[in-house]
Short mmCIF file of C-alpha atoms and ligand atoms in Angstrom, two decimals:
data_model
loop_
_atom_site.label_atom_id
_atom_site.label_comp_id
_atom_site.label_asym_id
_atom_site.label_seq_id
_atom_site.Cartn_x
_atom_site.Cartn_y
_atom_site.Cartn_z
CA MET A 1 19.62 14.72 -19.39
CA LYS A 2 15.87 13.75 -20.43
CA LYS A 3 13.96 13.60 -17.67
CA VAL A 4 10.56 11.96 -16.07
CA PHE A 5 7.96 12.75 -14.40
CA ILE A 6 6.15 9.16 -13.06
CA LYS A 7 3.30 9.96 -10.95
CA SER A 8 1.38 6.90 -9.20
CA TYR A 9 -1.95 6.43 -8.24
CA GLY A 10 -3.36 3.35 -5.78
CA CYS A 11 -1.62 1.15 -3.24
CA GLN A 12 1.97 0.87 -2.05
CA MET A 13 2.20 -1.96 -5.24
CA ASN A 14 2.53 0.82 -6.92
CA VAL A 15 4.90 2.90 -4.81
CA TYR A 16 6.89 0.32 -5.52
CA ASP A 17 6.21 -0.71 -8.91
CA ALA A 18 7.30 3.82 -9.95
CA GLU A 19 10.48 3.50 -7.67
CA ARG A 20 11.53 -0.35 -9.92
CA MET A 21 10.24 2.15 -13.16
CA ALA A 22 12.74 4.86 -12.49
CA ASP A 23 15.29 2.81 -11.50
CA VAL A 24 14.82 0.70 -15.55
CA LEU A 25 14.55 4.50 -16.93
CA ALA A 26 17.58 6.22 -15.56
CA ALA A 27 19.54 2.99 -16.77
CA GLU A 28 18.58 4.60 -20.53
CA GLY A 29 19.50 8.45 -19.75
CA TYR A 30 16.37 9.07 -18.22
CA GLY A 31 16.81 11.40 -14.56
CA GLN A 32 13.74 11.75 -12.58
CA THR A 33 12.09 15.17 -12.10
CA GLY A 34 8.73 16.06 -9.66
CA SER A 35 6.90 18.06 -12.02
CA VAL A 36 5.48 17.15 -15.24
CA GLU A 37 6.21 20.52 -16.90
CA ASN A 38 9.98 19.20 -16.89
CA ALA A 39 9.64 16.02 -18.37
CA ASP A 40 9.96 14.75 -21.87
CA LEU A 41 8.56 11.99 -21.16
CA VAL A 42 5.84 11.37 -18.39
CA VAL A 43 4.54 7.49 -16.92
CA LEU A 44 1.05 7.42 -15.15
CA ASN A 45 1.30 4.13 -13.13
CA THR A 46 -2.15 4.06 -12.64
CA CYS A 47 -5.00 1.96 -9.84
CA HIS A 48 -7.97 0.77 -10.81
CA ILE A 49 -9.10 -0.85 -7.84
CA ARG A 50 -12.41 1.89 -7.64
CA GLU A 51 -14.62 3.55 -10.43
CA LYS A 52 -13.62 6.51 -8.81
CA ALA A 53 -9.55 6.23 -9.05
CA ALA A 54 -9.66 4.80 -12.68
CA GLU A 55 -11.37 8.25 -13.64
CA LYS A 56 -9.01 10.19 -12.31
CA VAL A 57 -6.33 9.38 -15.00
CA TYR A 58 -8.19 9.98 -17.37
CA SER A 59 -9.06 13.53 -16.30
CA GLU A 60 -4.80 13.77 -15.75
CA LEU A 61 -4.35 12.93 -20.02
CA GLY A 62 -6.48 15.85 -20.34
CA ARG A 63 -4.87 17.85 -18.49
CA ILE A 64 -1.07 16.27 -19.70
CA ARG A 65 -2.81 16.27 -23.64
CA VAL A 66 -2.74 20.28 -24.21
CA MET A 67 1.03 20.07 -22.31
CA LYS A 68 2.15 17.64 -25.41
CA GLU A 69 -0.24 20.57 -27.80
CA GLU A 70 1.67 22.96 -27.23
CA ARG A 71 5.51 21.40 -26.86
CA ALA A 72 4.40 20.29 -30.29
CA LEU A 73 4.05 23.39 -31.06
CA GLU A 74 7.88 24.43 -30.54
CA GLY A 75 9.01 20.99 -31.57
CA ARG A 76 9.61 19.69 -28.29
CA GLU A 77 8.37 16.53 -27.82
CA THR A 78 6.63 14.64 -24.82
CA LYS A 79 6.36 11.25 -24.73
CA VAL A 80 3.17 9.54 -22.54
CA VAL A 81 3.22 5.91 -21.11
CA LEU A 82 -0.11 4.54 -19.15
CA ALA A 83 0.87 1.69 -16.70
CA GLY A 84 -0.37 -0.57 -13.92
CA CYS A 85 -3.58 -2.07 -13.85
CA VAL A 86 -5.76 0.46 -15.41
CA ALA A 87 -2.87 0.21 -18.30
CA GLN A 88 -3.58 -3.84 -17.31
CA ALA A 89 -7.75 -3.48 -17.03
CA GLU A 90 -8.24 -1.78 -20.46
CA GLY A 91 -5.19 -2.09 -23.20
CA ARG A 92 -6.05 -1.03 -26.18
CA GLU A 93 -9.17 0.39 -25.78
CA ILE A 94 -6.71 4.01 -23.36
CA PHE A 95 -5.28 5.13 -26.98
CA ARG A 96 -8.92 5.14 -28.61
CA ARG A 97 -10.36 6.74 -25.07
CA ALA A 98 -7.06 8.66 -24.97
CA PRO A 99 -5.12 9.42 -28.26
CA VAL A 100 -2.06 11.14 -25.95
CA VAL A 101 -1.21 8.03 -25.15
CA ASP A 102 1.99 6.46 -26.67
CA VAL A 103 2.56 3.74 -24.55
CA VAL A 104 0.75 1.17 -22.72
CA VAL A 105 2.18 -1.62 -19.91
CA GLY A 106 0.93 -3.80 -17.51
CA PRO A 107 2.05 -4.03 -13.90
CA GLN A 108 4.36 -7.52 -15.21
CA SER A 109 6.03 -6.28 -18.10
CA TYR A 110 7.86 -3.31 -16.74
CA GLN A 111 11.18 -4.31 -17.88
CA ASN A 112 10.16 -3.79 -21.35
CA LEU A 113 9.78 -0.51 -21.12
CA PRO A 114 12.55 0.47 -22.83
CA ALA A 115 11.63 -1.49 -26.03
CA LEU A 116 8.55 -0.38 -25.73
CA LEU A 117 9.34 3.33 -26.08
CA ARG A 118 12.13 2.71 -28.58
CA ALA A 119 8.65 1.33 -30.79
CA GLY A 120 7.16 4.35 -30.18
CA ARG A 121 3.19 5.06 -30.21
CA GLY A 122 0.23 1.75 -29.79
CA ALA A 123 3.09 -0.25 -28.55
CA LEU A 124 1.41 -2.44 -25.71
CA ASP A 125 2.39 -4.95 -23.60
CA THR A 126 -0.48 -7.07 -21.00
CA GLU A 127 1.11 -9.52 -20.96
CA PHE A 128 1.60 -12.20 -17.46
CA PRO A 129 5.17 -13.40 -18.14
CA ALA A 130 5.75 -16.88 -16.28
CA ASP A 131 9.38 -16.00 -14.63
CA ASP A 132 9.64 -13.69 -12.01
CA LYS A 133 9.10 -9.66 -13.84
CA PHE A 134 12.27 -8.17 -11.10
CA ASP A 135 14.40 -10.62 -11.78
CA ALA A 136 14.41 -8.84 -15.42
CA LEU A 137 14.12 -5.69 -13.70
CA PRO A 138 17.93 -4.09 -12.96
CA ALA A 139 19.29 -5.22 -9.39
CA LEU A 140 19.25 -1.61 -6.64
CA GLU A 141 21.96 0.11 -6.44
CA PRO A 142 22.99 2.18 -2.86
CA ALA A 143 22.84 5.68 -4.51
CA ARG A 144 19.18 5.32 -4.96
CA ILE A 145 18.01 3.40 -2.55
CA LYS A 146 19.96 6.19 -0.30
CA SER A 147 17.38 8.80 -2.12
CA ARG A 148 14.79 7.41 -1.22
CA GLY A 149 15.43 7.09 2.32
CA VAL A 150 15.37 4.88 5.33
CA THR A 151 12.12 2.95 5.34
CA ALA A 152 11.66 1.08 2.13
CA PHE A 153 9.30 -1.00 1.02
CA LEU A 154 10.18 -4.76 -0.72
CA THR A 155 7.66 -6.59 -3.07
CA VAL A 156 7.58 -10.31 -1.77
CA GLN A 157 4.21 -12.03 -3.35
CA GLU A 158 1.94 -10.52 -5.77
CA GLY A 159 -1.47 -11.04 -7.52
CA CYS A 160 -4.45 -13.07 -5.53
CA ASP A 161 -6.57 -15.61 -5.87
CA LYS A 162 -9.28 -15.36 -3.66
CA PHE A 163 -11.97 -13.35 -5.89
CA CYS A 164 -13.81 -11.26 -3.45
CA THR A 165 -16.84 -11.11 -5.58
CA PHE A 166 -16.13 -6.96 -5.31
CA CYS A 167 -12.40 -7.27 -6.20
CA VAL A 168 -10.56 -6.31 -10.40
CA VAL A 169 -6.98 -7.23 -8.76
CA PRO A 170 -6.86 -11.00 -9.70
CA TYR A 171 -7.85 -9.99 -13.59
CA THR A 172 -5.55 -6.46 -12.88
CA ARG A 173 -2.29 -8.70 -11.05
CA GLY A 174 -3.05 -11.69 -12.47
CA ALA A 175 -2.79 -15.47 -10.07
CA GLU A 176 -1.34 -15.09 -6.68
CA VAL A 177 2.81 -15.30 -6.83
CA SER A 178 5.23 -15.90 -4.37
CA ARG A 179 9.78 -14.31 -4.52
CA SER A 180 12.02 -16.66 -3.54
CA VAL A 181 13.76 -17.05 0.09
CA ALA A 182 16.89 -15.87 -0.98
CA ARG A 183 15.98 -13.62 -3.98
CA ILE A 184 13.93 -11.22 -1.11
CA LEU A 185 17.19 -11.23 1.65
CA ASP A 186 19.42 -10.75 -1.23
CA GLU A 187 17.04 -7.76 -1.77
CA ALA A 188 17.10 -6.78 2.68
CA HIS A 189 20.44 -6.80 2.04
CA ARG A 190 21.06 -4.45 -0.36
CA LEU A 191 18.27 -1.95 1.23
CA ALA A 192 20.26 -2.19 4.46
CA ASP A 193 24.02 -1.74 3.16
CA ALA A 194 22.05 1.10 1.96
CA GLY A 195 21.37 1.96 5.27
CA VAL A 196 17.53 1.06 5.23
CA ARG A 197 16.02 1.01 8.81
CA GLU A 198 12.99 -0.41 8.55
CA ILE A 199 11.25 -3.18 5.35
CA THR A 200 7.68 -3.46 4.74
CA LEU A 201 6.61 -6.31 3.03
CA ILE A 202 4.51 -6.10 0.51
CA GLY A 203 1.74 -7.88 -1.94
CA GLN A 204 -1.98 -8.01 -2.84
CA ASN A 205 -2.11 -10.72 0.22
CA VAL A 206 0.56 -10.64 2.01
CA ASN A 207 0.64 -13.75 4.51
CA ALA A 208 -0.61 -15.53 1.07
CA PHE A 209 3.53 -16.35 0.82
CA HIS A 210 4.95 -19.37 0.11
CA GLY A 211 7.76 -17.98 -1.75
CA GLU A 212 10.17 -21.30 -1.64
CA GLY A 213 12.74 -21.23 0.77
CA PRO A 214 17.03 -21.85 -0.22
CA ASP A 215 15.32 -25.81 1.31
CA GLY A 216 13.49 -26.63 -1.33
CA SER A 217 10.33 -25.72 0.75
CA PRO A 218 7.78 -23.34 0.71
CA TRP A 219 8.43 -20.77 4.01
CA SER A 220 5.22 -18.58 5.67
CA LEU A 221 5.62 -15.35 6.15
CA GLY A 222 5.68 -16.12 9.33
CA ARG A 223 9.04 -17.78 8.74
CA LEU A 224 10.15 -14.79 6.45
CA LEU A 225 9.92 -12.78 9.11
CA HIS A 226 11.48 -14.79 10.89
CA ALA A 227 14.82 -14.72 9.02
CA LEU A 228 14.79 -11.07 7.36
CA ALA A 229 14.73 -9.95 11.53
CA GLU A 230 18.64 -11.25 11.45
CA VAL A 231 19.45 -9.47 9.11
CA PRO A 232 22.06 -6.52 10.10
CA GLY A 233 20.22 -2.63 10.19
CA ILE A 234 16.91 -3.77 9.88
CA ALA A 235 15.51 -2.90 13.13
CA ARG A 236 12.25 -3.26 11.73
CA LEU A 237 9.38 -5.19 10.02
CA ARG A 238 5.73 -4.38 8.39
CA TYR A 239 3.87 -6.43 5.24
CA THR A 240 0.98 -5.36 4.11
CA THR A 241 -2.10 -6.49 3.18
CA SER A 242 -2.98 -9.33 4.79
CA HIS A 243 -5.87 -11.47 4.26
CA PRO A 244 -8.12 -12.81 7.64
CA ARG A 245 -8.16 -16.14 6.11
CA ASP A 246 -4.34 -16.55 5.43
CA MET A 247 -3.11 -15.36 9.95
CA ASP A 248 -1.79 -18.73 10.24
CA GLU A 249 -0.16 -19.05 13.90
CA GLU A 250 2.87 -18.88 13.21
CA LEU A 251 2.38 -15.53 11.90
CA ILE A 252 0.13 -14.26 15.14
CA ALA A 253 3.80 -16.19 17.03
CA ALA A 254 6.12 -14.04 15.17
CA HIS A 255 4.21 -10.71 16.55
CA ARG A 256 4.45 -12.47 20.06
CA ASP A 257 8.54 -13.97 19.56
CA LEU A 258 9.88 -11.23 17.20
CA PRO A 259 10.83 -7.55 18.52
CA ALA A 260 12.03 -6.32 15.02
CA LEU A 261 7.74 -7.02 13.59
CA MET A 262 6.47 -3.88 14.67
CA PRO A 263 2.94 -4.41 16.63
CA TYR A 264 0.86 -3.21 13.57
CA LEU A 265 -1.44 -4.93 10.87
CA HIS A 266 -3.59 -4.35 8.41
CA LEU A 267 -6.13 -6.73 8.03
CA PRO A 268 -9.37 -5.99 6.13
CA VAL A 269 -12.95 -7.31 7.21
CA GLN A 270 -14.67 -5.36 4.43
CA ALA A 271 -18.07 -5.95 6.45
CA GLY A 272 -19.39 -7.34 9.35
CA SER A 273 -22.61 -9.06 8.09
CA ASP A 274 -22.30 -12.39 8.07
CA ARG A 275 -24.10 -12.63 4.68
CA ILE A 276 -22.61 -9.67 3.03
CA LEU A 277 -18.82 -11.42 4.43
CA ALA A 278 -20.96 -14.71 2.17
CA ALA A 279 -21.46 -12.68 -0.64
CA MET A 280 -18.31 -11.30 -0.76
CA ASN A 281 -16.54 -14.66 -1.16
CA ARG A 282 -14.45 -13.45 1.54
CA ARG A 283 -15.17 -16.56 3.31
CA HIS A 284 -15.10 -15.87 6.90
CA THR A 285 -17.61 -15.28 9.61
CA ALA A 286 -17.26 -11.71 11.17
CA ASP A 287 -16.90 -14.33 14.83
CA GLU A 288 -13.75 -15.89 12.65
CA TYR A 289 -12.40 -11.96 12.31
CA ARG A 290 -13.05 -11.66 15.47
CA ARG A 291 -11.28 -14.76 17.22
CA ILE A 292 -8.29 -13.56 14.75
CA ILE A 293 -8.22 -10.38 16.73
CA ASP A 294 -8.30 -11.88 19.82
CA ARG A 295 -5.11 -14.67 19.05
CA VAL A 296 -3.82 -12.15 17.64
CA ARG A 297 -4.09 -9.41 20.51
CA THR A 298 -3.12 -12.86 23.42
CA ALA A 299 0.28 -12.89 21.34
CA ARG A 300 0.78 -8.54 21.15
CA PRO A 301 -1.62 -7.39 23.81
CA ASP A 302 -1.04 -3.84 22.62
CA VAL A 303 -1.19 -4.31 18.93
CA ALA A 304 -2.15 -1.31 16.28
CA LEU A 305 -5.16 -2.80 14.52
CA THR A 306 -6.69 -1.08 11.37
CA SER A 307 -8.63 -2.45 8.66
CA ASP A 308 -10.69 -1.50 5.47
CA PHE A 309 -14.26 -1.43 4.62
CA ILE A 310 -16.88 -1.22 2.32
CA VAL A 311 -20.19 0.42 2.73
CA GLY A 312 -23.37 -0.84 -0.07
CA PHE A 313 -21.97 -3.53 -0.98
CA PRO A 314 -25.54 -4.89 -3.04
CA GLY A 315 -27.92 -6.36 -1.15
CA GLU A 316 -26.65 -5.21 2.44
CA SER A 317 -29.63 -3.88 4.31
CA ASP A 318 -29.68 -1.88 7.36
CA ALA A 319 -29.15 -4.50 9.35
CA ASP A 320 -26.24 -5.98 7.62
CA PHE A 321 -25.03 -2.35 8.06
CA GLU A 322 -25.93 -2.59 11.98
CA ALA A 323 -23.06 -5.64 12.04
CA THR A 324 -20.34 -3.38 10.53
CA MET A 325 -21.15 -1.23 12.66
CA ARG A 326 -20.93 -3.89 15.86
CA LEU A 327 -18.14 -5.21 14.73
CA VAL A 328 -16.65 -1.27 14.65
CA GLU A 329 -17.22 -1.31 18.66
CA ASP A 330 -15.75 -4.61 18.80
CA VAL A 331 -12.25 -4.18 17.97
CA ARG A 332 -12.06 -0.70 18.35
CA PHE A 333 -9.57 -0.19 15.37
CA ALA A 334 -6.65 2.17 15.41
CA GLY A 335 -7.23 3.46 11.49
CA ALA A 336 -8.88 2.04 8.51
CA PHE A 337 -9.81 3.46 5.32
CA SER A 338 -14.01 2.98 4.06
CA PHE A 339 -15.10 3.27 1.38
CA LYS A 340 -18.37 3.47 -0.98
CA TYR A 341 -18.99 0.41 -2.54
CA SER A 342 -17.75 0.86 -6.68
CA PRO A 343 -19.28 -1.35 -9.16
CA ARG A 344 -15.97 -2.52 -11.09
CA PRO A 345 -16.53 -3.69 -14.47
CA GLY A 346 -15.99 -8.29 -15.36
CA THR A 347 -16.62 -8.28 -11.54
CA PRO A 348 -19.46 -10.06 -10.33
CA ALA A 349 -21.47 -8.39 -8.15
CA ALA A 350 -21.22 -5.38 -10.53
CA ASP A 351 -23.82 -7.54 -11.86
CA SER A 352 -26.02 -7.87 -9.01
CA ALA A 353 -29.72 -7.22 -9.78
CA ASP A 354 -29.22 -5.07 -5.45
CA GLN A 355 -27.43 -1.78 -6.25
CA VAL A 356 -27.30 0.12 -3.11
CA PRO A 357 -28.35 3.69 -3.67
CA GLU A 358 -25.83 5.98 -3.58
CA ALA A 359 -27.23 8.21 -0.87
CA VAL A 360 -28.30 5.41 1.06
CA LYS A 361 -24.17 4.41 0.47
CA SER A 362 -23.32 7.97 1.63
CA GLU A 363 -25.04 7.85 4.34
CA ARG A 364 -23.68 4.75 5.40
CA LEU A 365 -19.99 5.70 4.98
CA ALA A 366 -20.44 9.40 7.05
CA ARG A 367 -21.96 7.49 10.07
CA LEU A 368 -18.87 4.23 9.96
CA GLN A 369 -16.22 7.37 9.04
CA GLU A 370 -17.64 9.43 12.29
CA ARG A 371 -16.86 6.04 14.14
CA LEU A 372 -13.53 4.74 13.17
CA GLU A 373 -12.43 8.85 13.45
CA ALA A 374 -13.30 8.57 16.96
CA HIS A 375 -11.27 5.57 17.49
CA ARG A 376 -8.79 6.39 15.33
CA GLN A 377 -8.36 9.16 18.02
CA ALA A 378 -9.05 7.62 20.52
CA PHE A 379 -6.25 5.50 20.04
CA ASN A 380 -4.13 8.53 19.48
CA HIS A 381 -4.53 9.98 23.17
CA GLY A 382 -3.99 6.96 24.02
CA THR A 383 -0.61 7.10 24.35
CA VAL A 384 0.06 9.97 25.21
CA GLY A 385 2.54 9.79 28.52
CA ARG A 386 3.80 6.46 27.24
CA THR A 387 7.62 6.74 25.46
CA LEU A 388 7.82 5.18 22.44
CA ASP A 389 10.85 4.40 20.09
CA VAL A 390 10.74 6.47 16.87
CA LEU A 391 11.91 5.84 13.63
CA LEU A 392 13.38 8.85 12.47
CA GLU A 393 12.42 9.48 8.35
CA LYS A 394 12.46 13.28 7.18
CA ALA A 395 12.37 16.65 8.42
CA GLY A 396 10.18 17.76 10.44
CA ARG A 397 7.61 20.26 10.12
CA HIS A 398 8.90 23.70 11.43
CA PRO A 399 12.93 24.66 11.72
CA GLY A 400 15.58 22.23 13.68
CA GLN A 401 12.09 19.12 13.87
CA LEU A 402 12.79 15.90 12.62
CA ALA A 403 9.27 13.89 11.94
CA GLY A 404 9.21 10.06 12.36
CA LYS A 405 7.25 7.24 13.04
CA THR A 406 6.27 5.19 16.56
CA PRO A 407 6.25 1.26 16.45
CA TYR A 408 2.60 2.08 15.71
CA LEU A 409 2.28 4.18 12.68
CA GLN A 410 2.20 7.39 14.15
CA MET A 411 3.34 10.05 12.76
CA VAL A 412 5.41 12.55 15.69
CA GLN A 413 7.38 15.15 15.54
CA ILE A 414 10.88 16.47 17.64
CA ASP A 415 13.29 18.64 18.53
CA GLY A 416 15.84 17.25 15.98
CA ALA A 417 19.09 18.77 17.68
CA GLY A 418 21.75 16.03 18.27
CA ARG A 419 19.83 13.70 16.05
CA ALA A 420 19.86 12.26 12.53
CA VAL A 421 17.62 10.67 9.94
CA GLY A 422 18.17 7.07 10.50
CA ASP A 423 17.85 7.03 14.42
CA ILE A 424 15.85 5.26 16.95
CA VAL A 425 14.87 7.16 19.79
CA PRO A 426 12.88 6.79 22.08
CA VAL A 427 10.66 9.78 22.95
CA ARG A 428 8.10 10.58 25.59
CA ILE A 429 4.16 11.63 23.40
CA GLY A 430 3.04 15.12 24.77
CA ALA A 431 0.83 15.41 22.75
CA ALA A 432 -1.84 14.53 20.08
CA GLY A 433 -2.86 16.41 16.84
CA SER A 434 -4.95 15.79 14.01
CA ASN A 435 -2.89 13.93 11.77
CA SER A 436 0.79 14.02 14.34
CA LEU A 437 1.58 13.83 18.01
CA PHE A 438 4.52 15.64 19.24
CA GLY A 439 7.13 14.62 22.19
CA GLU A 440 10.43 15.35 23.53
CA ALA A 441 13.57 13.35 23.36
CA PRO A 442 16.39 12.95 25.31
CA ALA A 443 19.27 15.70 24.08
CA ALA A 444 22.43 14.32 24.50
CA ASP A 445 23.09 16.16 27.17
CA GLY A 446 19.92 13.57 29.36
CA THR A 447 17.52 16.60 29.19
CA TRP A 448 14.24 16.69 27.81
CA THR A 449 13.20 18.98 24.61
CA GLU A 450 9.81 19.32 23.56
CA ALA A 451 8.41 19.41 20.19
CA SER A 452 6.36 22.20 19.77
CA ALA A 453 3.48 21.28 18.42
CA ALA A 454 2.55 25.44 16.84
N1 LIG B 501 -15.08 -1.12 -4.40
C1 LIG B 501 -14.87 -0.36 -3.23
N2 LIG B 501 -14.50 -0.82 -2.80
C2 LIG B 501 -13.48 -1.96 -3.01
N3 LIG B 501 -12.09 -2.32 -2.66
C3 LIG B 501 -11.86 -3.14 -3.49
N4 LIG B 501 -12.51 -2.90 -4.38
C4 LIG B 501 -13.69 -2.46 -4.30
C5 LIG B 501 -14.62 -2.24 -4.52
N5 LIG B 501 -15.00 -2.42 -5.95
C6 LIG B 501 -11.55 -1.98 -1.00
C7 LIG B 501 -11.20 -2.51 0.19
C8 LIG B 501 -9.72 -3.14 -0.60
C9 LIG B 501 -9.11 -1.96 -0.53
C10 LIG B 501 -7.71 -1.81 -1.32
O1 LIG B 501 -10.42 -1.14 -1.79
O2 LIG B 501 -11.51 -2.51 0.67
O3 LIG B 501 -9.64 -3.82 0.93
FE1 LIG B 502 -5.45 -0.14 -7.53
FE2 LIG B 502 -5.04 -3.19 -6.64
FE3 LIG B 502 -3.52 -2.80 -8.80
FE4 LIG B 502 -3.03 -1.43 -6.12
S1 LIG B 502 -3.52 -3.57 -7.19
S2 LIG B 502 -3.47 -0.38 -8.13
S3 LIG B 502 -5.13 -0.96 -5.79
S4 LIG B 502 -5.66 -1.75 -8.78
#
């Protein structure tokens, strides 16, 4: 059997797309392998969001070129596909920069992978077809779903119309498109029937979801979540990534009314200065963000909030950065991703004259990350002593242990005796390490056994 190795960079959307590509290629007789050495076909599913992410791909392609050449000497063929957002952004240029690549395919064209592979060297597809690309992909097979575990991503929306001035997404993923409610429910049923317990709805702008409902009218994400909560077997729902402008009343109310919707919200704010937020074209102020957070916390007081930050956006002064630090102290996030601004070709901010020096960016990032990390640790320590439901997902760190997630997406290790992956068990949190919590779950006989942190 021919083997494919798929490596994904970047966001959850790419993780989901990689699974769909694996499904298409399975239908073509490719089995999956976890090591590039065994692969006849190598697919790099790339990310273009920051320069570092995009550059990583070219160094990986350098290594693959050596391997491909060595094999060619032995008369063995290796095909290389460049997929994802770098493919979309750079197109034909990739063949020039990296002749090792045989096929270039953008995120909206994965259904055409078999035809592109047959066409061979130099084949490219970076179109944005009008139809739902997922319709053209093979339906999810129970055995393939099972092999991927008890949690799953489900794409409900793709693309973005917001045009933040730093961001490539509107160019790489195209205009905002929502899938229909019927298709999403169908996929959710397939996942649940194959043993999935937790679904994370994904989209570049997931809370802008407005897919067509069975009645022909557009449904909001809040309404969709209510329908998904009714799918038998699905115990937990999450969604990511959201924009503050689209946190509507129905979605906030779902955090109050829907027990299946986990108390967790990733809501990128990027910066705390109104001047910078305006220059980023975020179309909200820092105080408007604070008020949204207040409303979400009123609906669901224990909600874990996480965010994304960019430091050193063009024109960011010391005072602007201090405003970001104040916002961080006000909200106290349970976790966050933070980045130095990276100018991306074709985006408005990249051409701005007042770029911030690299050294200033580094200094600001270090200061910001120190506070974000302190708040993350404080959040985790705050759960010690509480009993939280944990969905067991996989084998734990040590033999006999199982690992799972709390409602707040914290990883927990417990003693696995008498438990199975897919179970949701109450766990008394005993200790918080830097990346994992340790807890005790009641044994079948009702006694509590503690997982060792050693
Ligand atoms: N530079 C740095 N960070 C960026 N992000 C998006 N574009 C850029 C950029 N040009 C960050 C944002 C976004 C996250 C996915 O990546 O914080 O929310
Ligand atoms: Fe990266 Fe954005 Fe593409 Fe995801 S959608 S892979 S974050 S560029």
